[in-house]
């Protein structure tokens, strides 16, 4: 990913002492976005609140081997994919947005992320990323933030933005939710903490939800697919774990599912992001992974 430099004005939330109304308004807006996310979750998923998963947790769960409890050693995409999930979660929760396209109609990959609300989400990883975005000036692009949060940057000043041990921290969240358990495995030269599946129902439900979205519930219109489901499908693909959801399908359904995923990947992300009710952060993350 190439980093795009540039200066734009950063939107800041004013201190409550100088302008209580502005801060209160931002917090209320963030709460409304969280409620909207909850409603979308309820429509797309019948899970109870105790077992509701974030995008990051769902993608990691798809990538984990059920019995072994770790992701494939050959998967070098899931790290950046999980960072993309974090940015989309922040976008869905109303914490970040893209700067305006302006008269020159800047593309999704060149527009910078700006802070919309600094209200904590309650998720440690999301709040850590939000803090980095809040403290960064000038703002950076989606591509740059994926690189920074992954630690894949040559700029020594940006190394501090790396989110460390993301997979392990997400796995621990899933342990707390009763989906995984924790074990130690010996690999001759070293011991490794693993997280085998303990609640197969949750993962089966996740897999079926994805399969249904591209088969029995396919609507052939990305704007009518739930934002979280659309993000889950394309970020699972970017993380190289979508295959795990389609592996149980018969040959015909597998081919149909993959064809429909390719249709989503071939969309004009710029055009889709300009449609009403579109979340630009989501489409910008898609664009960053397909550029």
Short mmCIF file of C-alpha atoms in Angstrom, two decimals, residues 4-290:
data_model
loop_
_atom_site.label_atom_id
_atom_site.label_comp_id
_atom_site.label_asym_id
_atom_site.label_seq_id
_atom_site.Cartn_x
_atom_site.Cartn_y
_atom_site.Cartn_z
CA UNK A 4 -0.59 9.33 0.44
CA UNK A 5 0.56 12.51 2.18
CA UNK A 6 -1.42 15.68 2.46
CA UNK A 7 -2.75 18.33 4.80
CA UNK A 8 -6.37 18.79 5.66
CA UNK A 9 -8.18 20.51 8.45
CA UNK A 10 -8.91 18.18 11.32
CA UNK A 11 -12.28 18.20 13.01
CA UNK A 12 -11.89 18.19 16.80
CA UNK A 13 -14.40 17.70 19.56
CA UNK A 14 -14.25 20.71 21.84
CA UNK A 15 -13.58 20.34 25.50
CA UNK A 16 -16.71 20.15 27.63
CA UNK A 17 -15.61 23.12 29.73
CA UNK A 18 -15.35 25.44 26.71
CA UNK A 19 -18.37 24.12 24.87
CA UNK A 20 -20.45 21.55 26.70
CA UNK A 21 -23.11 21.53 24.01
CA UNK A 22 -20.73 20.41 21.24
CA UNK A 23 -19.31 17.58 23.32
CA UNK A 24 -22.74 16.46 24.44
CA UNK A 25 -23.99 16.52 20.85
CA UNK A 26 -21.07 14.37 19.66
CA UNK A 27 -21.64 11.90 22.48
CA UNK A 28 -25.35 11.71 21.73
CA UNK A 29 -24.61 11.15 18.04
CA UNK A 30 -22.18 8.36 18.91
CA UNK A 31 -24.79 6.76 21.17
CA UNK A 32 -27.31 6.94 18.33
CA UNK A 33 -24.82 5.24 16.00
CA UNK A 34 -24.22 2.49 18.59
CA UNK A 35 -27.98 1.97 18.87
CA UNK A 36 -28.20 1.81 15.07
CA UNK A 37 -25.45 -0.83 15.03
CA UNK A 38 -27.31 -2.81 17.70
CA UNK A 39 -30.51 -2.71 15.63
CA UNK A 40 -28.64 -3.91 12.53
CA UNK A 41 -27.16 -6.73 14.59
CA UNK A 42 -30.60 -7.74 15.81
CA UNK A 43 -31.96 -7.76 12.26
CA UNK A 44 -29.06 -9.75 10.83
CA UNK A 45 -28.38 -12.04 13.75
CA UNK A 46 -30.51 -13.65 16.43
CA UNK A 47 -27.60 -14.03 18.85
CA UNK A 48 -28.11 -12.83 22.40
CA UNK A 49 -26.10 -9.85 23.57
CA UNK A 50 -23.80 -12.22 25.46
CA UNK A 51 -22.72 -13.94 22.27
CA UNK A 52 -22.82 -11.03 19.84
CA UNK A 53 -19.45 -10.73 18.13
CA UNK A 54 -17.61 -7.79 16.62
CA UNK A 55 -16.41 -7.91 13.02
CA UNK A 56 -12.88 -8.58 14.24
CA UNK A 57 -14.01 -11.51 16.38
CA UNK A 58 -16.06 -13.01 13.55
CA UNK A 59 -13.19 -12.83 11.07
CA UNK A 60 -10.77 -14.35 13.59
CA UNK A 61 -13.25 -17.11 14.44
CA UNK A 62 -13.53 -17.99 10.75
CA UNK A 63 -9.75 -18.20 10.53
CA UNK A 64 -9.16 -20.32 13.64
CA UNK A 65 -8.80 -24.09 13.25
CA UNK A 66 -11.55 -25.57 15.43
CA UNK A 67 -9.52 -28.23 17.27
CA UNK A 68 -6.02 -26.75 17.01
CA UNK A 69 -7.10 -23.27 18.11
CA UNK A 70 -4.78 -21.18 15.95
CA UNK A 71 -4.83 -19.59 12.50
CA UNK A 72 -2.93 -21.00 9.53
CA UNK A 73 0.78 -20.26 9.65
CA UNK A 74 0.56 -19.55 5.91
CA UNK A 75 -2.07 -16.82 6.25
CA UNK A 76 -0.27 -13.50 5.94
CA UNK A 77 -3.46 -11.51 5.18
CA UNK A 78 -5.43 -11.80 8.40
CA UNK A 79 -3.32 -9.27 10.28
CA UNK A 80 -4.16 -6.36 7.97
CA UNK A 81 -7.70 -7.72 7.51
CA UNK A 82 -8.37 -7.42 11.25
CA UNK A 83 -7.15 -3.81 11.20
CA UNK A 84 -9.59 -3.13 8.38
CA UNK A 85 -12.34 -4.60 10.57
CA UNK A 86 -11.37 -2.22 13.37
CA UNK A 87 -11.68 0.81 11.09
CA UNK A 88 -15.05 -0.36 9.78
CA UNK A 89 -16.31 -0.93 13.33
CA UNK A 90 -15.31 2.62 14.21
CA UNK A 91 -17.07 3.87 11.09
CA UNK A 92 -20.25 1.90 11.85
CA UNK A 93 -20.25 3.22 15.41
CA UNK A 94 -20.01 6.81 14.27
CA UNK A 95 -16.53 7.50 15.65
CA UNK A 96 -14.72 8.24 12.38
CA UNK A 97 -15.60 9.44 8.89
CA UNK A 98 -13.85 10.46 5.68
CA UNK A 99 -13.05 14.05 4.88
CA UNK A 100 -15.27 15.61 2.24
CA UNK A 101 -14.49 14.71 -1.35
CA UNK A 102 -14.34 18.40 -2.27
CA UNK A 103 -14.70 20.08 -5.65
CA UNK A 104 -12.05 17.84 -7.19
CA UNK A 105 -13.87 14.71 -6.01
CA UNK A 106 -10.97 13.01 -4.24
CA UNK A 107 -10.99 9.23 -4.44
CA UNK A 108 -11.72 7.00 -1.44
CA UNK A 109 -8.07 5.98 -1.10
CA UNK A 110 -6.79 9.57 -0.98
CA UNK A 111 -9.32 10.99 1.46
CA UNK A 112 -8.24 11.20 5.09
CA UNK A 113 -9.93 9.78 8.18
CA UNK A 114 -11.16 12.45 10.56
CA UNK A 115 -12.52 12.14 14.07
CA UNK A 116 -16.29 12.32 14.33
CA UNK A 117 -16.65 11.47 18.02
CA UNK A 118 -14.15 10.49 20.70
CA UNK A 119 -16.77 8.84 22.90
CA UNK A 120 -15.31 5.49 24.08
CA UNK A 121 -16.85 2.39 22.52
CA UNK A 122 -16.20 0.12 25.49
CA UNK A 123 -14.02 -2.17 23.35
CA UNK A 124 -10.33 -1.94 24.27
CA UNK A 125 -8.98 -2.46 20.74
CA UNK A 126 -11.42 -0.01 19.17
CA UNK A 127 -10.71 2.63 21.80
CA UNK A 128 -6.94 2.20 21.39
CA UNK A 129 -7.23 2.75 17.63
CA UNK A 130 -9.61 5.67 18.20
CA UNK A 131 -7.08 7.30 20.56
CA UNK A 132 -4.34 7.05 17.91
CA UNK A 133 -6.60 8.61 15.26
CA UNK A 134 -7.62 11.40 17.63
CA UNK A 135 -4.01 12.30 18.43
CA UNK A 136 -2.75 12.25 14.83
CA UNK A 137 -2.34 15.46 12.85
CA UNK A 138 -2.38 15.85 9.94
CA UNK A 139 -4.96 13.08 9.39
CA UNK A 140 -4.06 9.96 7.41
CA UNK A 141 -5.78 7.82 4.78
CA UNK A 142 -7.47 4.45 5.33
CA UNK A 143 -4.53 2.70 3.65
CA UNK A 144 -2.04 4.43 5.91
CA UNK A 145 -4.00 3.53 9.04
CA UNK A 146 -4.17 -0.14 8.06
CA UNK A 147 -0.39 -0.08 7.67
CA UNK A 148 0.19 1.79 10.94
CA UNK A 149 -2.13 -0.36 13.02
CA UNK A 150 -0.50 -3.48 11.52
CA UNK A 151 3.01 -2.17 12.16
CA UNK A 152 3.81 -2.45 8.45
CA UNK A 153 5.46 0.92 8.01
CA UNK A 154 9.00 2.12 7.43
CA UNK A 155 8.31 5.36 9.27
CA UNK A 156 9.83 4.96 12.77
CA UNK A 157 7.58 7.75 14.06
CA UNK A 158 4.48 5.68 13.21
CA UNK A 159 5.57 2.41 14.82
CA UNK A 160 3.91 3.49 18.07
CA UNK A 161 0.52 3.20 16.36
CA UNK A 162 0.85 -0.56 15.98
CA UNK A 163 -1.87 -2.54 17.76
CA UNK A 164 0.00 -5.46 19.31
CA UNK A 165 -1.20 -9.01 19.99
CA UNK A 166 -4.51 -8.36 18.24
CA UNK A 167 -5.28 -12.02 17.53
CA UNK A 168 -4.49 -13.06 21.09
CA UNK A 169 -6.59 -10.25 22.54
CA UNK A 170 -9.53 -11.08 20.28
CA UNK A 171 -9.20 -14.76 21.17
CA UNK A 172 -9.35 -13.86 24.87
CA UNK A 173 -12.55 -11.89 24.18
CA UNK A 174 -14.00 -15.02 22.57
CA UNK A 175 -12.89 -17.07 25.59
CA UNK A 176 -14.75 -14.64 27.86
CA UNK A 177 -17.83 -15.03 25.65
CA UNK A 178 -17.64 -18.80 25.99
CA UNK A 179 -16.86 -19.44 22.33
CA UNK A 180 -13.24 -20.59 22.76
CA UNK A 181 -11.11 -22.09 25.51
CA UNK A 182 -7.40 -21.71 26.28
CA UNK A 183 -4.78 -24.44 26.04
CA UNK A 184 -1.02 -24.85 25.66
CA UNK A 185 0.47 -26.81 22.77
CA UNK A 186 4.04 -27.94 22.37
CA UNK A 187 5.66 -27.41 18.95
CA UNK A 188 9.01 -29.09 19.73
CA UNK A 189 11.01 -25.87 19.93
CA UNK A 190 8.42 -23.76 21.72
CA UNK A 191 5.11 -23.78 23.55
CA UNK A 192 2.20 -21.80 22.15
CA UNK A 193 -1.06 -20.67 23.70
CA UNK A 194 -3.95 -21.89 21.57
CA UNK A 195 -7.69 -21.30 21.68
CA UNK A 196 -9.70 -24.33 20.47
CA UNK A 197 -13.40 -24.01 19.77
CA UNK A 198 -15.64 -24.84 22.72
CA UNK A 199 -19.03 -23.59 21.45
CA UNK A 200 -19.59 -25.03 17.99
CA UNK A 201 -23.11 -23.55 17.80
CA UNK A 202 -21.80 -19.97 17.56
CA UNK A 203 -19.38 -20.76 14.75
CA UNK A 204 -21.93 -22.86 12.85
CA UNK A 205 -24.38 -19.99 13.12
CA UNK A 206 -21.74 -17.57 11.80
CA UNK A 207 -20.89 -19.84 8.86
CA UNK A 208 -24.56 -20.37 7.99
CA UNK A 209 -25.21 -16.63 8.20
CA UNK A 210 -22.51 -15.97 5.60
CA UNK A 211 -23.64 -18.83 3.37
CA UNK A 212 -27.26 -17.66 3.46
CA UNK A 213 -26.23 -14.09 2.61
CA UNK A 214 -24.75 -15.19 -0.73
CA UNK A 215 -27.17 -18.02 -1.47
CA UNK A 216 -30.75 -18.19 -0.13
CA UNK A 217 -30.91 -14.55 0.99
CA UNK A 218 -28.98 -13.05 -1.92
CA UNK A 219 -30.55 -9.74 -3.01
CA UNK A 220 -28.23 -8.80 -5.90
CA UNK A 221 -27.99 -5.23 -4.61
CA UNK A 222 -25.12 -4.25 -2.28
CA UNK A 223 -27.15 -1.37 -0.86
CA UNK A 224 -29.77 -3.82 0.39
CA UNK A 225 -27.24 -6.11 2.05
CA UNK A 226 -26.73 -5.19 5.70
CA UNK A 227 -23.63 -3.08 6.17
CA UNK A 228 -22.15 -5.45 8.74
CA UNK A 229 -22.80 -8.50 6.59
CA UNK A 230 -21.31 -6.84 3.51
CA UNK A 231 -18.25 -5.87 5.56
CA UNK A 232 -17.96 -9.37 7.00
CA UNK A 233 -18.01 -11.02 3.57
CA UNK A 234 -15.45 -8.73 1.96
CA UNK A 235 -13.15 -8.45 4.99
CA UNK A 236 -13.22 -12.24 5.44
CA UNK A 237 -12.15 -12.46 1.80
CA UNK A 238 -9.40 -9.86 2.34
CA UNK A 239 -8.25 -11.85 5.39
CA UNK A 240 -8.16 -15.07 3.35
CA UNK A 241 -10.63 -16.87 5.65
CA UNK A 242 -13.85 -16.74 3.60
CA UNK A 243 -12.99 -20.09 2.05
CA UNK A 244 -13.52 -21.67 5.48
CA UNK A 245 -17.17 -20.58 5.44
CA UNK A 246 -17.76 -21.99 1.95
CA UNK A 247 -15.81 -25.25 2.30
CA UNK A 248 -18.82 -27.28 3.57
CA UNK A 249 -20.94 -26.33 0.52
CA UNK A 250 -21.56 -28.70 -2.37
CA UNK A 251 -19.79 -27.88 -5.63
CA UNK A 252 -22.70 -26.02 -7.25
CA UNK A 253 -23.41 -23.85 -4.20
CA UNK A 254 -19.69 -23.20 -3.76
CA UNK A 255 -19.33 -21.93 -7.31
CA UNK A 256 -22.45 -19.77 -6.97
CA UNK A 257 -21.27 -18.29 -3.67
CA UNK A 258 -17.83 -17.48 -5.04
CA UNK A 259 -19.30 -15.93 -8.17
CA UNK A 260 -21.46 -13.62 -6.10
CA UNK A 261 -18.52 -12.64 -3.91
CA UNK A 262 -16.58 -11.78 -7.08
CA UNK A 263 -19.53 -9.62 -8.17
CA UNK A 264 -19.18 -7.68 -4.91
CA UNK A 265 -15.44 -7.33 -5.40
CA UNK A 266 -15.97 -6.03 -8.95
CA UNK A 267 -18.30 -3.23 -7.81
CA UNK A 268 -17.37 0.40 -8.41
CA UNK A 269 -16.61 1.29 -4.79
CA UNK A 270 -16.47 5.01 -5.56
CA UNK A 271 -19.97 4.93 -7.06
CA UNK A 272 -21.36 2.80 -4.23
CA UNK A 273 -19.94 5.12 -1.57
CA UNK A 274 -21.70 8.10 -3.19
CA UNK A 275 -25.16 6.53 -2.85
CA UNK A 276 -27.56 7.65 -0.14
CA UNK A 277 -27.22 5.91 3.22
CA UNK A 278 -23.80 4.51 2.27
CA UNK A 279 -21.04 4.44 4.89
CA UNK A 280 -17.97 5.84 3.13
CA UNK A 281 -15.51 4.34 5.62
CA UNK A 282 -16.68 0.83 4.71
CA UNK A 283 -16.20 1.39 0.98
CA UNK A 284 -12.84 3.09 1.55
CA UNK A 285 -11.59 0.02 3.43
CA UNK A 286 -12.81 -2.22 0.58
CA UNK A 287 -10.99 0.02 -1.90
CA UNK A 288 -7.78 -0.14 0.15
CA UNK A 289 -7.74 -3.95 0.00
CA UNK A 290 -8.49 -4.19 -3.71
#
